[in-house]
XYZ file of C-alpha atoms in Angstrom:
485
model
C -119.226 10.652 74.767
C -120.629 13.071 72.130
C -119.232 16.900 71.760
C -120.781 19.155 70.401
C -118.604 21.995 68.784
C -117.788 24.594 66.382
C -114.801 25.866 63.687
C -114.261 27.711 61.415
C -112.056 26.898 58.078
C -111.070 29.326 55.162
C -111.420 26.600 52.019
C -111.066 27.004 48.595
C -112.983 25.803 45.581
C -112.762 26.174 41.890
C -115.931 26.492 40.574
C -117.437 25.339 37.255
C -117.153 27.359 35.408
C -113.150 27.835 35.927
C -113.109 24.669 35.617
C -114.159 25.140 32.130
C -111.516 27.737 31.210
C -108.583 26.221 32.833
C -109.856 22.877 30.705
C -110.151 25.471 27.360
C -106.576 27.789 28.325
C -104.944 23.674 28.125
C -105.742 23.216 24.623
C -104.025 23.821 21.960
C -106.041 25.769 18.348
C -105.575 22.754 16.794
C -107.882 20.512 19.064
C -110.083 23.360 20.076
C -112.028 22.705 17.234
C -112.823 19.425 17.968
C -113.728 20.363 21.775
C -116.058 23.508 20.390
C -117.750 20.485 18.604
C -118.365 18.530 20.760
C -120.266 21.173 23.160
C -122.371 21.673 20.370
C -123.162 18.433 20.580
C -123.861 17.778 23.776
C -126.530 21.385 23.855
C -128.782 22.260 22.216
C -128.977 25.628 22.978
C -125.884 26.422 21.251
C -125.546 26.928 17.190
C -123.208 27.036 14.937
C -123.374 30.879 13.864
C -122.415 31.478 9.759
C -120.239 34.115 7.894
C -122.861 35.230 5.907
C -125.211 35.555 8.828
C -126.266 38.395 10.911
C -124.576 38.171 14.472
C -127.678 40.152 16.373
C -129.088 38.118 19.062
C -132.677 37.777 18.434
C -135.092 39.588 20.702
C -136.810 37.768 22.869
C -140.477 38.803 25.177
C -139.799 37.050 28.371
C -142.687 35.741 31.082
C -143.112 38.266 33.303
C -141.725 37.271 36.799
C -145.593 38.573 38.616
C -147.704 36.848 36.370
C -149.506 33.945 38.885
C -147.986 30.682 38.763
C -144.298 31.899 37.770
C -141.813 31.659 40.487
C -138.775 33.076 41.000
C -137.396 29.393 40.110
C -137.750 29.817 36.903
C -137.269 33.124 36.027
C -135.551 33.667 32.746
C -134.560 37.719 32.115
C -130.950 36.490 34.311
C -130.017 33.557 31.161
C -131.307 35.387 28.412
C -129.528 38.961 28.013
C -128.167 40.161 25.311
C -125.578 41.822 26.935
C -124.831 38.703 29.164
C -123.996 36.645 25.778
C -120.612 38.355 24.289
C -119.061 37.678 20.519
C -116.172 35.729 21.942
C -114.193 35.430 18.223
C -113.482 39.908 17.892
C -112.716 39.072 14.076
C -110.286 42.383 14.815
C -107.729 40.248 17.233
C -108.283 37.094 16.652
C -107.873 37.059 12.567
C -104.858 37.594 10.213
C -105.374 41.255 8.505
C -103.733 39.171 4.751
C -105.882 35.515 6.280
C -105.217 33.488 2.432
C -103.810 30.654 4.516
C -104.797 27.297 2.939
C -104.137 23.796 3.213
C -101.551 22.155 1.399
C -103.288 19.036 -0.278
C -100.982 16.023 -1.093
C -100.556 13.053 -1.908
C -100.637 8.799 -1.009
C -98.148 6.457 -1.177
C -97.861 2.547 -0.122
C -96.603 2.161 2.853
C -92.878 0.906 4.056
C -93.952 -3.178 4.822
C -96.411 -2.917 1.608
C -93.432 -1.771 -0.505
C -91.681 -4.889 1.201
C -94.538 -7.033 0.257
C -94.949 -6.185 -3.048
C -91.521 -7.844 -3.729
C -92.184 -10.832 -1.992
C -94.856 -11.727 -4.659
C -92.269 -11.879 -6.695
C -90.027 -13.515 -5.484
C -89.298 -17.281 -6.279
C -90.215 -18.148 -3.148
C -92.844 -21.439 -2.667
C -96.876 -20.330 -0.890
C -95.506 -21.912 2.598
C -92.207 -19.399 2.790
C -94.244 -16.751 1.025
C -96.237 -16.630 4.155
C -93.226 -16.967 6.592
C -91.879 -13.776 4.341
C -95.079 -12.668 5.009
C -95.466 -12.972 9.299
C -91.386 -11.445 9.030
C -92.078 -8.909 7.251
C -94.846 -7.801 9.707
C -91.592 -8.200 12.341
C -89.079 -5.512 10.743
C -89.645 -2.282 12.270
C -89.785 1.500 10.620
C -85.967 1.357 10.652
C -86.450 -1.588 8.618
C -84.827 -3.966 11.228
C -85.809 -7.631 12.790
C -85.265 -6.798 16.370
C -86.732 -9.783 18.133
C -84.740 -13.409 18.058
C -85.799 -15.476 15.037
C -86.439 -18.752 18.174
C -88.931 -16.473 19.263
C -90.875 -15.768 15.685
C -90.684 -19.230 15.341
C -92.831 -20.263 18.495
C -95.316 -17.150 17.369
C -96.202 -18.499 14.506
C -96.715 -22.486 15.554
C -98.597 -20.371 18.119
C -101.245 -17.923 15.553
C -100.491 -19.711 12.195
C -99.515 -22.888 12.860
C -97.191 -23.743 10.612
C -94.324 -25.689 11.878
C -91.302 -24.152 11.592
C -87.439 -23.365 13.088
C -85.007 -20.779 13.518
C -82.963 -21.930 10.257
C -85.869 -22.050 7.815
C -86.608 -18.535 8.772
C -83.585 -17.202 8.161
C -83.371 -18.899 4.740
C -86.201 -16.827 4.011
C -84.261 -13.423 5.973
C -81.800 -13.765 3.407
C -83.951 -13.177 0.877
C -86.212 -10.296 2.411
C -82.291 -8.693 3.029
C -81.563 -8.652 -0.876
C -85.454 -6.305 -1.082
C -84.949 -2.742 -1.508
C -83.833 -0.842 0.593
C -80.647 -2.457 1.158
C -79.986 -3.515 4.528
C -84.004 -3.918 5.507
C -84.737 -7.230 7.780
C -80.894 -6.935 8.724
C -80.944 -7.474 12.890
C -78.562 -5.331 14.171
C -76.275 -1.775 12.426
C -73.076 -4.241 11.332
C -75.538 -6.829 9.590
C -77.321 -4.116 7.973
C -74.261 -2.188 6.776
C -73.093 -5.168 5.483
C -75.215 -6.026 3.583
C -75.180 -2.802 1.854
C -71.421 -3.060 0.872
C -71.743 -6.497 -0.142
C -73.762 -4.635 -2.813
C -71.514 -2.337 -4.047
C -71.488 -3.315 -8.013
C -67.387 -1.959 -7.831
C -65.658 -3.747 -5.329
C -61.790 -1.952 -5.398
C -60.000 -1.596 -2.904
C -61.064 0.849 -1.057
C -64.619 -1.212 -0.681
C -63.499 -4.263 0.357
C -60.848 -1.836 2.443
C -64.474 -0.900 4.124
C -65.582 -4.228 3.882
C -63.433 -5.329 6.012
C -63.351 -2.435 8.812
C -67.493 -3.656 8.842
C -66.248 -7.255 9.529
C -63.654 -7.653 11.220
C -63.090 -3.667 13.337
C -66.314 -2.686 13.918
C -66.233 -1.860 18.024
C -63.545 0.751 16.628
C -64.769 2.172 14.057
C -68.094 3.129 16.187
C -65.919 4.866 18.410
C -63.904 6.358 16.544
C -60.523 4.204 17.358
C -59.015 5.293 14.180
C -55.241 4.737 15.095
C -56.060 1.114 16.130
C -57.943 0.427 12.771
C -55.182 1.935 10.602
C -52.122 -0.598 12.591
C -54.471 -3.844 12.591
C -54.634 -3.560 9.028
C -50.836 -1.900 8.075
C -53.797 1.297 6.056
C -52.377 4.713 5.417
C -53.749 7.218 6.371
C -55.262 8.286 2.588
C -56.622 4.916 2.180
C -58.210 4.964 5.926
C -60.128 8.025 5.161
C -61.501 7.104 1.910
C -63.114 3.851 2.974
C -64.073 5.222 6.436
C -66.224 8.140 3.701
C -66.832 4.834 1.818
C -68.636 3.797 4.891
C -70.617 7.368 6.013
C -72.960 7.167 2.543
C -74.594 3.788 3.552
C -77.769 4.608 5.309
C -77.992 3.907 8.652
C -81.114 3.209 8.788
C -83.280 1.481 6.118
C -86.444 2.169 6.555
C -86.031 5.663 7.135
C -86.725 6.981 3.513
C -89.891 5.692 3.475
C -93.041 7.835 5.145
C -96.187 5.805 6.405
C -98.756 7.739 4.347
C -102.139 6.765 6.780
C -99.791 8.437 9.884
C -101.949 10.583 11.097
C -98.482 11.641 13.429
C -97.418 13.437 10.330
C -99.592 16.281 10.898
C -98.079 19.914 10.386
C -98.509 22.148 13.385
C -100.778 24.622 13.211
C -99.723 27.378 14.899
C -102.180 29.539 17.562
C -100.751 32.812 17.084
C -99.649 34.977 14.039
C -97.051 37.850 14.156
C -96.488 39.699 11.557
C -93.551 42.429 11.090
C -94.047 44.725 8.005
C -92.694 48.356 8.349
C -91.217 48.115 11.684
C -95.012 47.409 13.339
C -95.581 44.212 14.882
C -99.132 42.967 13.936
C -100.041 39.870 16.152
C -103.178 37.589 16.214
C -105.252 34.470 17.050
C -105.152 31.852 15.189
C -108.924 31.209 14.687
C -109.349 30.402 10.882
C -111.293 27.414 12.020
C -112.827 27.989 14.914
C -116.454 27.907 14.511
C -118.837 31.081 16.652
C -120.728 30.521 18.544
C -124.978 31.560 20.147
C -127.897 30.821 21.180
C -130.130 28.947 19.085
C -132.785 30.774 17.941
C -134.918 27.166 17.592
C -134.680 27.299 21.332
C -135.469 31.231 21.835
C -138.822 31.081 19.519
C -139.731 28.185 22.162
C -139.107 30.802 25.141
C -141.168 33.709 24.073
C -144.108 30.979 23.163
C -143.736 30.057 26.735
C -143.852 33.866 27.605
C -147.575 33.854 26.855
C -148.630 31.664 29.724
C -150.473 32.305 31.698
C -148.901 30.569 34.123
C -146.650 26.918 34.219
C -148.949 24.344 36.199
C -148.628 21.551 33.552
C -145.391 19.605 35.005
C -143.718 18.877 31.603
C -143.387 22.249 30.926
C -141.889 23.120 33.968
C -139.660 20.219 33.423
C -138.780 22.093 29.904
C -138.092 25.815 31.389
C -136.324 24.305 33.847
C -134.063 22.115 30.790
C -133.880 25.370 28.780
C -133.090 27.330 32.199
C -129.614 24.436 32.592
C -128.635 24.652 29.328
C -128.407 28.461 28.845
C -126.565 28.868 31.646
C -124.028 26.045 30.442
C -124.179 27.748 27.126
C -123.101 30.949 28.696
C -120.613 29.645 30.636
C -118.035 27.812 27.309
C -118.814 30.710 25.575
C -117.417 33.308 28.552
C -115.240 31.033 28.822
C -114.215 31.031 25.427
C -113.729 34.507 25.746
C -111.143 34.722 28.506
C -109.317 31.861 27.290
C -108.879 34.852 23.502
C -107.967 37.411 25.641
C -105.775 35.915 28.308
C -103.719 33.815 25.605
C -103.432 37.563 23.756
C -102.608 38.869 26.638
C -100.332 36.731 27.492
C -97.912 36.367 24.608
C -98.540 40.104 24.127
C -96.803 40.301 27.385
C -93.789 37.475 25.996
C -93.973 40.169 22.523
C -93.000 43.022 24.688
C -90.152 41.441 26.506
C -87.993 40.027 23.894
C -89.176 42.539 20.869
C -85.578 42.388 19.732
C -85.320 38.597 19.276
C -88.515 38.750 17.593
C -87.440 41.542 15.276
C -84.630 39.350 13.035
C -84.966 36.513 15.402
C -81.507 36.644 16.222
C -80.967 34.610 19.418
C -77.865 36.077 20.877
C -80.913 38.610 21.795
C -83.837 35.956 23.897
C -83.136 37.576 26.896
C -83.510 35.408 30.027
C -87.027 35.286 31.382
C -89.252 32.538 33.443
C -92.448 32.304 34.434
C -92.762 34.064 36.994
C -91.727 37.444 34.665
C -94.939 36.901 32.251
C -96.994 36.520 35.536
C -95.808 40.090 37.204
C -96.399 41.729 33.393
C -99.731 40.763 33.086
C -100.812 40.681 36.474
C -101.708 36.729 36.110
C -100.706 33.367 37.796
C -97.681 31.596 37.463
C -99.928 28.154 37.078
C -101.284 30.120 34.235
C -98.769 31.312 32.183
C -97.635 28.187 32.402
C -100.561 25.944 30.641
C -100.992 29.000 28.126
C -97.343 28.472 27.097
C -98.110 24.561 26.922
C -98.133 23.404 23.437
C -98.225 26.780 22.232
C -97.222 27.730 18.759
C -96.289 31.659 17.379
C -95.746 31.252 13.660
C -93.337 34.315 12.448
C -91.168 35.771 9.935
C -88.580 33.920 10.544
C -90.121 30.631 11.638
C -92.764 28.391 13.918
C -91.813 28.324 17.477
C -93.380 26.818 20.939
C -93.543 29.264 23.656
C -91.696 27.444 25.202
C -88.913 28.586 23.253
C -88.649 31.641 24.110
C -88.449 30.583 27.973
C -84.829 30.865 29.317
C -82.494 30.914 32.711
C -80.246 33.851 33.449
C -76.702 34.353 34.115
C -74.192 36.776 34.905
C -71.693 37.365 32.492
C -67.774 38.935 33.917
C -68.946 42.469 33.535
C -71.791 41.872 35.452
C -74.455 42.240 32.590
C -77.361 39.206 32.471
C -77.884 36.701 29.521
C -79.432 33.876 28.182
C -78.577 30.640 28.846
C -79.493 30.118 25.727
C -76.795 32.627 24.051
C -74.626 30.023 25.968
C -75.744 27.249 23.852
C -74.830 29.406 20.678
C -71.163 30.152 22.031
C -70.880 26.487 22.331
C -73.015 26.064 18.914
C -70.101 28.022 17.895
C -66.935 25.985 19.756
C -68.260 23.350 17.825
C -68.519 24.557 13.941
C -65.507 25.673 13.593
C -63.318 23.010 16.124
C -60.681 21.164 14.291
C -62.210 17.620 14.067
C -59.422 16.025 13.584
C -58.696 17.154 17.243
C -62.205 17.902 18.903
C -61.855 20.254 21.730
C -62.830 18.472 25.029
C -65.626 19.836 28.085
C -62.328 20.879 29.864
C -61.130 23.128 26.509
C -64.830 24.533 26.044
C -65.253 25.616 29.083
C -62.124 27.511 28.843
C -63.281 29.650 25.857
C -66.842 30.570 27.209
C -64.824 31.963 30.309
C -62.591 33.846 28.296
C -65.227 35.348 26.717
C -66.586 36.490 29.857
C -68.833 33.095 30.698
C -67.981 31.684 33.646
C -69.786 28.309 34.076
C -68.571 25.151 35.453
C -66.636 22.087 33.456
C -70.524 19.456 33.762
C -72.435 22.879 32.970
C -70.159 22.727 29.371
C -71.416 18.424 29.822
C -75.167 19.700 30.390
C -75.723 21.844 27.791
C -73.687 20.130 25.114
C -75.936 17.317 25.922
C -79.034 19.696 25.469
C -77.157 20.797 22.000
C -77.347 17.045 21.691
C -73.350 17.198 20.741
C -71.919 13.962 21.279
C -68.298 13.983 23.833
C -64.807 14.791 21.997
C -63.112 11.319 20.628
C -66.878 10.210 18.989
C -66.846 14.108 17.104
C -63.040 13.153 15.769
C -62.973 13.030 12.031
C -60.060 12.336 9.634
C -59.525 14.383 7.131
């Protein structure tokens, strides 16, 4: 049985302009230029303003709404008002007062694999062996290792090259590759990599021979730093053991790491979104919009609209379609320009709030002066939503007089000391790192001992919290920090 009823609902929906603003707010300066170029390609109404050109918008004679046949649907007054199309660039607020930074050119060289292939070409091998050697080099990773089993590589060669080979033949060719520069390349694990390098030492003195024995027969004890066991098994004095360990530590565990791929696009430097200058006790905060073009309504389309304004009526269907198209593109252009302006204002407002909150830190970059700050603190100061602050802080960077940092660097949780003072967890991590740096490496501090030291300084934290902070700092456990003096 059919029933009819009324129901009232409250729904919240984002407008297309709000969605566009959110997307623009998320992207960093490095990608903003690409986004603007994409909009320029898709919207013929928009055009880029040359810096040498005047920024005034062209005056238009608009169609009269009272003309016969001119429906309200095609009224253009709301779309071509100069005041509704503001400049979003705001040069006084968005460029550095000393904007003379230039790109630093760099030269390209050969890649790591090309370096190995050149050496293979000079090796005393047959054409078949060189072909197999090229395939082996292609399986060497960026660290210089072959991680795959030779049997699996032999199967791939049979399938892709149609060459029947076996593990023994590939191993003989691999031994030739392992003699290439850099030493240790083509190893299948860390132990083999270090052994290749220690064997190639020209001066095979007593210490080098001891280092070889440690790597060959006591590698597990070495990586776990069980030095007492090694000394006992090899009947070594503490002095000779230390010299042998020092000799091993001079070896390169990642022979391929010394090469930078000249074609690697991910190696580009960071482009900061903000530039903060500090001179004479004053801060100057600017948006880095040096490579962001300024937009305006195309003069060509403005002239076209002016010519349409003299028509008595838009009876021609093609003319009506043209006007409807221009209306839609003008509206899209206005939305985009307004979203850009709102993006710049939101970024500046948020960064200024962070600067005001962490002013003492930004003076000299001393992390002990970094106050606890969460997204909510900045949201309350700016009046913006927490999600907006999160989008601003995500993937954005600021250039200061003491370095370039992600905005996330300035956010940290807080805790209270014994005296009731609220401090940042970053300050605790700094003290923890200092304790580890100054410890006796013969007997490194355990997490329990570090916990007691922090408690003595007025920071009552649990052992598991100490372990968490230590891992976040990339500090290994006490046993792996042990060294021989």
